[in-house]
Amino acid sequence: AYSDVDWAGDPSDRRPTMSFCIFLGDSLISWHSKKQTLTARSSTEAEYRALADTTSEISWIRWLLADLETSHSSPTDLYCDNRSAIPNCPQ
């Protein structure tokens, strides 16, 4: 899964636009893009909100796969490009 946010990209309201895409193998199975409802004070805050939405979608997909009896035993990798939002990442 990949998550990204355009922090304060709209000059009229300064709200971030978040997006994510989720792959199963090489196939794109879910994607979403929306403007966040709140104005973030930093790019890190906006990124955390986007990561939370992406994690929620990942959880839903994993439950769906389990219901279809095709569960995935290994953890799902979630990538973002904001260094301050990644734990233990040198600034």
Short mmCIF file of the C-alpha atoms (twelve columns), coordinates in Angstrom:
data_MODEL
# 
_entry.id   MODEL 
# 
loop_
_atom_site.group_PDB 
_atom_site.id 
_atom_site.type_symbol 
_atom_site.label_atom_id 
_atom_site.label_alt_id 
_atom_site.label_comp_id 
_atom_site.label_asym_id 
_atom_site.label_seq_id 
_atom_site.Cartn_x 
_atom_site.Cartn_y 
_atom_site.Cartn_z 
_atom_site.pdbx_PDB_model_num 
ATOM 1  C CA . ALA A 1  0.000   0.000   0.000  1 
ATOM 2  C CA . TYR A 2  1.141   3.543   -0.755 1 
ATOM 3  C CA . SER A 3  -0.129  6.677   0.961  1 
ATOM 4  C CA . ASP A 4  0.532   10.311  0.114  1 
ATOM 5  C CA . VAL A 5  -0.793  13.740  0.988  1 
ATOM 6  C CA . ASP A 6  -0.616  17.152  -0.643 1 
ATOM 7  C CA . TRP A 7  -0.329  19.362  2.441  1 
ATOM 8  C CA . ALA A 8  -2.214  22.658  2.058  1 
ATOM 9  C CA . GLY A 9  -2.269  22.211  -1.704 1 
ATOM 10 C CA . ASP A 10 -5.492  24.177  -2.206 1 
ATOM 11 C CA . PRO A 11 -4.787  27.875  -1.509 1 
ATOM 12 C CA . SER A 12 -8.486  28.668  -0.994 1 
ATOM 13 C CA . ASP A 13 -8.988  26.532  2.132  1 
ATOM 14 C CA . ARG A 14 -5.483  25.121  2.915  1 
ATOM 15 C CA . ARG A 15 -6.892  21.626  3.500  1 
ATOM 16 C CA . PRO A 16 -4.688  18.693  2.479  1 
ATOM 17 C CA . THR A 17 -5.662  16.199  -0.202 1 
ATOM 18 C CA . MET A 18 -4.846  12.602  0.690  1 
ATOM 19 C CA . SER A 19 -4.653  9.592   -1.574 1 
ATOM 20 C CA . PHE A 20 -3.721  5.944   -1.345 1 
ATOM 21 C CA . CYS A 21 -3.465  2.895   -3.549 1 
ATOM 22 C CA . ILE A 22 -3.372  -0.720  -2.452 1 
ATOM 23 C CA . PHE A 23 -1.997  -3.592  -4.491 1 
ATOM 24 C CA . LEU A 24 -2.499  -7.336  -4.219 1 
ATOM 25 C CA . GLY A 25 0.604   -8.643  -5.920 1 
ATOM 26 C CA . ASP A 26 0.949   -6.562  -9.089 1 
ATOM 27 C CA . SER A 27 -2.777  -5.734  -9.291 1 
ATOM 28 C CA . LEU A 28 -4.248  -2.462  -8.053 1 
ATOM 29 C CA . ILE A 29 -7.277  -3.458  -5.960 1 
ATOM 30 C CA . SER A 30 -8.150  -0.213  -4.183 1 
ATOM 31 C CA . TRP A 31 -7.436  3.492   -4.517 1 
ATOM 32 C CA . HIS A 32 -8.901  6.617   -3.036 1 
ATOM 33 C CA . SER A 33 -8.331  10.356  -3.147 1 
ATOM 34 C CA . LYS A 34 -10.133 12.975  -1.098 1 
ATOM 35 C CA . LYS A 35 -9.695  16.319  0.561  1 
ATOM 36 C CA . GLN A 36 -9.266  15.977  4.325  1 
ATOM 37 C CA . THR A 37 -11.988 17.583  6.442  1 
ATOM 38 C CA . LEU A 38 -9.626  19.488  8.751  1 
ATOM 39 C CA . THR A 39 -6.749  21.855  8.130  1 
ATOM 40 C CA . ALA A 40 -3.518  20.215  9.258  1 
ATOM 41 C CA . ARG A 41 -0.957  22.248  11.179 1 
ATOM 42 C CA . SER A 42 1.943   20.379  9.596  1 
ATOM 43 C CA . SER A 43 2.738   17.990  6.791  1 
ATOM 44 C CA . THR A 44 3.406   15.309  9.412  1 
ATOM 45 C CA . GLU A 45 -0.089  15.680  10.887 1 
ATOM 46 C CA . ALA A 46 -1.633  15.490  7.421  1 
ATOM 47 C CA . GLU A 47 0.461   12.401  6.632  1 
ATOM 48 C CA . TYR A 48 -0.591  10.662  9.877  1 
ATOM 49 C CA . ARG A 49 -4.249  11.226  9.005  1 
ATOM 50 C CA . ALA A 50 -3.684  9.799   5.518  1 
ATOM 51 C CA . LEU A 51 -1.830  6.798   6.974  1 
ATOM 52 C CA . ALA A 52 -4.725  6.177   9.378  1 
ATOM 53 C CA . ASP A 53 -7.241  6.177   6.505  1 
ATOM 54 C CA . THR A 54 -5.002  3.842   4.498  1 
ATOM 55 C CA . THR A 55 -4.603  1.497   7.466  1 
ATOM 56 C CA . SER A 56 -8.374  1.374   7.867  1 
ATOM 57 C CA . GLU A 57 -8.768  0.366   4.215  1 
ATOM 58 C CA . ILE A 58 -6.031  -2.269  4.557  1 
ATOM 59 C CA . SER A 59 -7.824  -3.767  7.569  1 
ATOM 60 C CA . TRP A 60 -11.108 -3.894  5.664  1 
ATOM 61 C CA . ILE A 61 -9.461  -5.600  2.676  1 
ATOM 62 C CA . ARG A 62 -7.750  -8.144  4.928  1 
ATOM 63 C CA . TRP A 63 -11.125 -8.969  6.545  1 
ATOM 64 C CA . LEU A 64 -12.677 -9.309  3.089  1 
ATOM 65 C CA . LEU A 65 -9.901  -11.656 1.956  1 
ATOM 66 C CA . ALA A 66 -10.354 -13.721 5.125  1 
ATOM 67 C CA . ASP A 67 -14.105 -13.977 4.424  1 
ATOM 68 C CA . LEU A 68 -13.248 -15.181 0.923  1 
ATOM 69 C CA . GLU A 69 -10.907 -17.735 2.516  1 
ATOM 70 C CA . THR A 70 -7.844  -16.220 0.858  1 
ATOM 71 C CA . SER A 71 -6.262  -14.647 3.938  1 
ATOM 72 C CA . HIS A 72 -2.771  -13.204 3.764  1 
ATOM 73 C CA . SER A 73 -0.527  -14.312 6.626  1 
ATOM 74 C CA . SER A 74 2.313   -11.794 6.251  1 
ATOM 75 C CA . PRO A 75 2.006   -8.141  7.297  1 
ATOM 76 C CA . THR A 76 1.013   -5.528  4.739  1 
ATOM 77 C CA . ASP A 77 3.719   -3.008  3.864  1 
ATOM 78 C CA . LEU A 78 2.575   0.620   3.979  1 
ATOM 79 C CA . TYR A 79 4.797   3.228   2.326  1 
ATOM 80 C CA . CYS A 80 4.793   6.999   2.687  1 
ATOM 81 C CA . ASP A 81 7.222   9.702   1.600  1 
ATOM 82 C CA . ASN A 82 7.183   11.959  4.668  1 
ATOM 83 C CA . ARG A 83 10.359  11.312  6.676  1 
ATOM 84 C CA . SER A 84 8.982   12.869  9.871  1 
ATOM 85 C CA . ALA A 85 6.014   10.448  9.819  1 
ATOM 86 C CA . ILE A 86 8.239   7.348   9.671  1 
ATOM 87 C CA . PRO A 87 9.460   6.080   13.087 1 
ATOM 88 C CA . ASN A 88 13.244  5.732   13.503 1 
ATOM 89 C CA . CYS A 89 13.940  7.560   10.259 1 
ATOM 90 C CA . PRO A 90 16.876  9.979   10.386 1 
ATOM 91 C CA . GLN A 91 15.786  13.552  9.759  1 
# 
